Short mmCIF file of C-alpha atoms and ligand atoms in Angstrom, two decimals:
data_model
loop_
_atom_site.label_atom_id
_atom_site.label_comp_id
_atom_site.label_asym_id
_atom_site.label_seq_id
_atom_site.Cartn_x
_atom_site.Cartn_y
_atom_site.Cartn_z
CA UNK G 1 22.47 -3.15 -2.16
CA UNK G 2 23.00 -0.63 0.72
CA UNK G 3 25.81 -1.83 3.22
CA UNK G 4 26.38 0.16 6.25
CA UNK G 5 28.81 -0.34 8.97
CA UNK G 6 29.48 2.13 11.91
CA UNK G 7 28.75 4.83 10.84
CA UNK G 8 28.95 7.82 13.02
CA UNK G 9 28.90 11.85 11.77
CA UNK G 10 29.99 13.93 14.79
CA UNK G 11 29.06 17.96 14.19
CA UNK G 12 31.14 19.96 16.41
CA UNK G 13 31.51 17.67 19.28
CA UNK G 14 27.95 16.84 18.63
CA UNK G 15 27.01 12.84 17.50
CA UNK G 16 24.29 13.53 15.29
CA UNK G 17 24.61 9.28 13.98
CA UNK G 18 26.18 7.01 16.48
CA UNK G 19 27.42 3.61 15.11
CA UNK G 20 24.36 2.80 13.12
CA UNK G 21 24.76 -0.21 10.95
CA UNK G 22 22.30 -2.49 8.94
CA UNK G 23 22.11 -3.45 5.48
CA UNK G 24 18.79 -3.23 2.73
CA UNK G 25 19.08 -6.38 0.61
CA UNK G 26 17.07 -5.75 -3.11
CA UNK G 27 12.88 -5.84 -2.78
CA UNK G 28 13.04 -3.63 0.47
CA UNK G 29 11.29 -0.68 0.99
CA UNK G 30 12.65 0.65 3.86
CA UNK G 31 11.15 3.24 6.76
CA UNK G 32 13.87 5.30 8.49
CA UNK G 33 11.41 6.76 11.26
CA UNK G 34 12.64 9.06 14.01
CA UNK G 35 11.63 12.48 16.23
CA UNK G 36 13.40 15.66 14.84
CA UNK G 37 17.05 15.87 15.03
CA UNK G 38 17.13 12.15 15.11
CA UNK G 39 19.55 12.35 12.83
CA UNK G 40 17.65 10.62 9.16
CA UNK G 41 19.14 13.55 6.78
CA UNK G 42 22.51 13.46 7.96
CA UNK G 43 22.89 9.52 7.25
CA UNK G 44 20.82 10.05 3.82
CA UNK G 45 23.39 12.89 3.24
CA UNK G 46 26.78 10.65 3.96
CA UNK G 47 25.01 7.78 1.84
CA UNK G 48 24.90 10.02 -1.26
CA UNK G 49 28.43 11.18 -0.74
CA UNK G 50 27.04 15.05 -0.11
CA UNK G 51 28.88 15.07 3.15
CA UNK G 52 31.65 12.56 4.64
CA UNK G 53 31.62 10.61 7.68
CA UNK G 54 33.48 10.97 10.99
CA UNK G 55 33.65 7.04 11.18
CA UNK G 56 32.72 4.05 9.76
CA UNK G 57 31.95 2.98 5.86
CA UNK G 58 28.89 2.36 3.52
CA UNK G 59 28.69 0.69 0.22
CA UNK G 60 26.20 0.98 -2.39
CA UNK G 61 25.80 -1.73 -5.06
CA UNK G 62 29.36 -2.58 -3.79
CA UNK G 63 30.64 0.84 -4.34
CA UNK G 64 32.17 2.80 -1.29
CA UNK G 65 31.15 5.77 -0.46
CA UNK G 66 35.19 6.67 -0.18
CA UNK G 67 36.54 5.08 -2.95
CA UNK G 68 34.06 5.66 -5.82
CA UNK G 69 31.75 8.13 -5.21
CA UNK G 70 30.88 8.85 -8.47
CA UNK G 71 29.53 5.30 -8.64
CA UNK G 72 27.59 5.60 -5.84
CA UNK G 73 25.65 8.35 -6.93
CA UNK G 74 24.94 6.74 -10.43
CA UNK G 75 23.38 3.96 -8.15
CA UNK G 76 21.22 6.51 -6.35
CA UNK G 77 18.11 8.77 -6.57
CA UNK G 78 17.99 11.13 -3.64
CA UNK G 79 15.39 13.67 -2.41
CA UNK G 80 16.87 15.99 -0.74
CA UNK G 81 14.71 16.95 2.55
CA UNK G 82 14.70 20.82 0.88
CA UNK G 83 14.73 20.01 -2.37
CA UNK G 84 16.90 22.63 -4.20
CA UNK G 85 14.82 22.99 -7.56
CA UNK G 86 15.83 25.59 -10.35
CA UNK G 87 12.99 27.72 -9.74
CA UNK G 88 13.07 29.53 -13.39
CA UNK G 89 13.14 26.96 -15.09
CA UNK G 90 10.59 25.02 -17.00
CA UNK G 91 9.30 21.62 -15.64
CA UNK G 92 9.85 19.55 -19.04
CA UNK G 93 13.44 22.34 -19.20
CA UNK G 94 14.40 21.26 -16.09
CA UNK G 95 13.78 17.30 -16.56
CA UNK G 96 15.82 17.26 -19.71
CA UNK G 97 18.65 19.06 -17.85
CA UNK G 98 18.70 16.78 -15.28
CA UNK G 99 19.05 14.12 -17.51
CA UNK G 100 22.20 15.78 -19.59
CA UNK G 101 23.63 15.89 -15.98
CA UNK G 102 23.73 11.55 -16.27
CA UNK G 103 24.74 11.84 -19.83
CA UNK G 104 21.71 10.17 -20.58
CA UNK G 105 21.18 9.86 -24.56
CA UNK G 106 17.59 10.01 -24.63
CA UNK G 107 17.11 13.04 -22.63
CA UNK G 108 13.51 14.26 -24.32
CA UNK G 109 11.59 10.83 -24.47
CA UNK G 110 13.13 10.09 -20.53
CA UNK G 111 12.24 13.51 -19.59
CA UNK G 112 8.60 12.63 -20.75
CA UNK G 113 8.23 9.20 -19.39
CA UNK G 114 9.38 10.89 -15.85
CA UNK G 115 6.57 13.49 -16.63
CA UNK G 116 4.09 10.35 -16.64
CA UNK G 117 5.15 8.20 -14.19
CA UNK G 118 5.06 11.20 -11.63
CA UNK G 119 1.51 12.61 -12.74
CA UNK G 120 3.16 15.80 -13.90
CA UNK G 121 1.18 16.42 -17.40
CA UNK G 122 -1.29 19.10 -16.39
CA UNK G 123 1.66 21.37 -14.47
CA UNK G 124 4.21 20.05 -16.95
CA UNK G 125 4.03 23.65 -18.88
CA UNK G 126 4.86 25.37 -16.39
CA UNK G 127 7.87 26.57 -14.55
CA UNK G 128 8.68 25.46 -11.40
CA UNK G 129 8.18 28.23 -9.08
CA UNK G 130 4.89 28.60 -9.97
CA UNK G 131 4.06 24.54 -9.24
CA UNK G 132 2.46 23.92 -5.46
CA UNK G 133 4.21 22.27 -2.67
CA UNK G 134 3.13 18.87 -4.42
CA UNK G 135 3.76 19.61 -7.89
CA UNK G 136 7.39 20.31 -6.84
CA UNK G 137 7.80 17.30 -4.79
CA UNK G 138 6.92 15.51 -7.69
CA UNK G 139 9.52 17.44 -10.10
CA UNK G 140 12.05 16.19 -7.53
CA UNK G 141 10.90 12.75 -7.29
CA UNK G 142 11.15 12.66 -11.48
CA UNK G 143 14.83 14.27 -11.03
CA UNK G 144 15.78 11.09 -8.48
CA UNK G 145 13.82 8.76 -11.14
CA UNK G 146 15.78 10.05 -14.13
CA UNK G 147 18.57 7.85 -14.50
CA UNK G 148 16.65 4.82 -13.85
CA UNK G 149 18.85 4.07 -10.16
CA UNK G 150 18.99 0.76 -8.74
CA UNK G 151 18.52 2.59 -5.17
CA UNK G 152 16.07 5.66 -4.14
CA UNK G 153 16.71 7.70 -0.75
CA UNK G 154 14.01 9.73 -0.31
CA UNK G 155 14.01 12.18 2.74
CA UNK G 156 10.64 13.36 3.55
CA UNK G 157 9.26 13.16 0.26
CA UNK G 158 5.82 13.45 1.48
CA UNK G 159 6.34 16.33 4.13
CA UNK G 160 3.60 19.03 3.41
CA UNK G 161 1.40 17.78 1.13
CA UNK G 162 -2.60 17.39 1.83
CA UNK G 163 -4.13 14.33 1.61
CA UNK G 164 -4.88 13.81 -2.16
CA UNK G 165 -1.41 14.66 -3.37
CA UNK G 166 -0.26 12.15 -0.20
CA UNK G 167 -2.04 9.58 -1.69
CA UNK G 168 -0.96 9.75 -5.29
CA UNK G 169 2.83 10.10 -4.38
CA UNK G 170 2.97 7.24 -1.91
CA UNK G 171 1.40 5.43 -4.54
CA UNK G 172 4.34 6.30 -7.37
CA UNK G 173 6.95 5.31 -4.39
CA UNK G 174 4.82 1.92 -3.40
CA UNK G 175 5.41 0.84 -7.11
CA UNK G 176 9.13 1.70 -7.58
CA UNK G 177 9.71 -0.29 -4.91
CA UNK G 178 9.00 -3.23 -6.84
CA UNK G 179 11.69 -2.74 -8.99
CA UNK G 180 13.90 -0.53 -6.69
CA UNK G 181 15.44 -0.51 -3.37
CA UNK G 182 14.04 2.38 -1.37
CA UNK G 183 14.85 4.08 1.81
CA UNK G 184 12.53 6.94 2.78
CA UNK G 185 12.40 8.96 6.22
CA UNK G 186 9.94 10.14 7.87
CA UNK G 187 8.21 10.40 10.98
CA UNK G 188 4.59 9.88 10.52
CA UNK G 189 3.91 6.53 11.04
CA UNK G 190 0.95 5.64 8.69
CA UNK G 191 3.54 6.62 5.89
CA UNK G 192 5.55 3.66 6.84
CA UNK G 193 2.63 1.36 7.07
CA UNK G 194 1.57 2.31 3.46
CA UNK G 195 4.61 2.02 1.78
CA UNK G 196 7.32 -0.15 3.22
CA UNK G 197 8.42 -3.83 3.99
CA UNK G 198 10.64 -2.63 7.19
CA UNK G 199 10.78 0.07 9.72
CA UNK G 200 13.90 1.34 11.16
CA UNK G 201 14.02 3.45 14.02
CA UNK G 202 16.12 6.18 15.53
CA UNK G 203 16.80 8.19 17.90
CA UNK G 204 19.64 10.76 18.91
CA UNK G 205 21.74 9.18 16.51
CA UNK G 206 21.29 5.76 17.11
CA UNK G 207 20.26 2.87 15.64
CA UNK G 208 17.00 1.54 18.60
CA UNK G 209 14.55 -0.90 16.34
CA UNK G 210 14.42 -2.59 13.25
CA UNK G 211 11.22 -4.62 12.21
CA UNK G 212 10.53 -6.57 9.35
CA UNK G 213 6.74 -5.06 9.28
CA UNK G 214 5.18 -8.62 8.63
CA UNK G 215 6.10 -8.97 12.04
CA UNK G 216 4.62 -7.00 13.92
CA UNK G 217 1.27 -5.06 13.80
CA UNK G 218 1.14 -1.13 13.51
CA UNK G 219 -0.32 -0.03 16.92
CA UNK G 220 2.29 -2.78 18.01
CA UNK G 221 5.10 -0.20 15.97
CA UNK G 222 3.49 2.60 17.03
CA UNK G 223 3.69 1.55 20.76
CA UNK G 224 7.43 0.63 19.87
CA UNK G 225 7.80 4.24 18.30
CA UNK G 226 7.16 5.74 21.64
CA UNK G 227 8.36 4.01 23.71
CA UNK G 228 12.18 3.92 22.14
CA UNK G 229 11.89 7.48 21.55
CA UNK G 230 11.05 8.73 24.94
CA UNK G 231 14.32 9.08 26.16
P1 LIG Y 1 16.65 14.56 11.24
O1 LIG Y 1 16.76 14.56 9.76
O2 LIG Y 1 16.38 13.21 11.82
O3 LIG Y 1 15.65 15.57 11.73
P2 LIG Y 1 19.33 15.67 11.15
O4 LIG Y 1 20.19 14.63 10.55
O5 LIG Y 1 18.93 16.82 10.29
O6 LIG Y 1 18.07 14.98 11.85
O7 LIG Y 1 20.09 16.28 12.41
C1 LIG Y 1 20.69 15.47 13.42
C2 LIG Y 1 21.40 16.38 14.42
O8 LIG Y 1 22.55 16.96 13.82
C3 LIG Y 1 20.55 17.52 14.92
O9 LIG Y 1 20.84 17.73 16.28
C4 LIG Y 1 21.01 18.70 14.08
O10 LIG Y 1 20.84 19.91 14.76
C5 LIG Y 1 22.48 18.38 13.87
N1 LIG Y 1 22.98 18.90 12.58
C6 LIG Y 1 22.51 18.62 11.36
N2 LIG Y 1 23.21 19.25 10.39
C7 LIG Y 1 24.18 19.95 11.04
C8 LIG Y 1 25.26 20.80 10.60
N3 LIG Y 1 25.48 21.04 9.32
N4 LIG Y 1 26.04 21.34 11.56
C9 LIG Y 1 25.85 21.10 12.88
N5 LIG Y 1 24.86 20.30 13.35
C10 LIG Y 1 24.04 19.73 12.46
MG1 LIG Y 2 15.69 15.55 8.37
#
């Protein structure tokens, strides 16, 4: 489902990913955990084709991130770490729209589902710059939902939200990975212990651990965590 072989995105003379290959096969939920700077949105950026790579290629669903990138992104929902909403508009306004955008023919009834499956009904009146921290997160979690992608890649979709809201939207993300292949950063590590089947870790770039999480225990990952990101 995701393929990814060297890939390396140097920013002015910077390395900000360093030859980082692995591949998510179809049932994974996947953890990309690392400090800040590690470099998680720039490799979720070059995997949804919103920036290119300095080396190395990445399929999705078989589609290169060179050659088709239009395929690519049907393939994908993405959550952008700041997640650009239309601020004016209305939540059910801006759904709809969003759906358009895919050419989707059922743009009311999918815009409503999305509504549902999110827990959106008792904001979904309103627009979106009056919608907490939460309530927005959600929005963009419907937007990545809307075209019904084989592959989510969410970055930070939990930062800033208190505990209630954390609960409900790890909860929407646990069960879309039943159906979906999802890669999520983040760098708490209970997040990764409540929602995914493998952690990844890096640091300055590079690719340093990769566990299957039935493998090991968390305080064993945790341990891992720090010690692989101490240099
Ligand atoms: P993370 O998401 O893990 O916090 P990022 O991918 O945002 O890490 O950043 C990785 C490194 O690349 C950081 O050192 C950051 O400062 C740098 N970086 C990110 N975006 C740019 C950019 N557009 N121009 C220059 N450097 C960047
Ligand atoms: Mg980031």
């Amino acid at each position: 489902m995701i393929d990814i072989k060297n890939i390396t995105k140097i920013y002015d003379g910077q390395k900000a990913v360093d030859n980082v290959s692995f591949s998510v096969k179809e049932g994974e939920v996947v953890g990309l955990l690392g400090p800040n700077g590690a470099g998680k949105s720039t490799l979720m950026k070059i995997l949804t084709c919103y920036i290119p790579p300095t080396e190395g290629e990445a399929t999705i669903c078989g589609h290169s991130i060179y050659d088709d990138p239009l395929a690519v992104r049907r393939e994908i929902g993405y959550l952008p770490e700041h997640n650009p909403l239309y601020l004016d508009m209305y939540v059910r306004e801006f759904l709809r729209f969003s759906a358009g955008i895919y050419g989707l023919s059922d743009c009311k009834d999918r815009a409503e589902e999305m509504i549902k499956l999110v827990g959106l009904t008792p904001e979904s009146n309103k627009r979106i710059g009056q919608l907490s921290k939460g309530y927005r997160q959600r929005v963009g979690l419907a937007q990545a939902l809307i075209h019904d992608p084989k592959v989510l890649i969410l970055d930070e979709p939990t930062t800033g939200l208190d505990p209630n809201q954390l609960e409900e939207i790890r909860s929407v993300i646990k069960n879309q990975g039943k159906k979906k292949v999802v890669l999520l950063s983040t760098h708490i590590m209970q997040e990764v212990e409540a929602m995914c089947t493998r952690a990844i870790i890096i640091n300055h770039g590079r690719l340093v651990s990769d566990d299957h999480l039935g493998n090991i225990t968390s305080q064993q990952l945790t341990e891992k965590f720090h010690q692989v990101t101490s240099t």
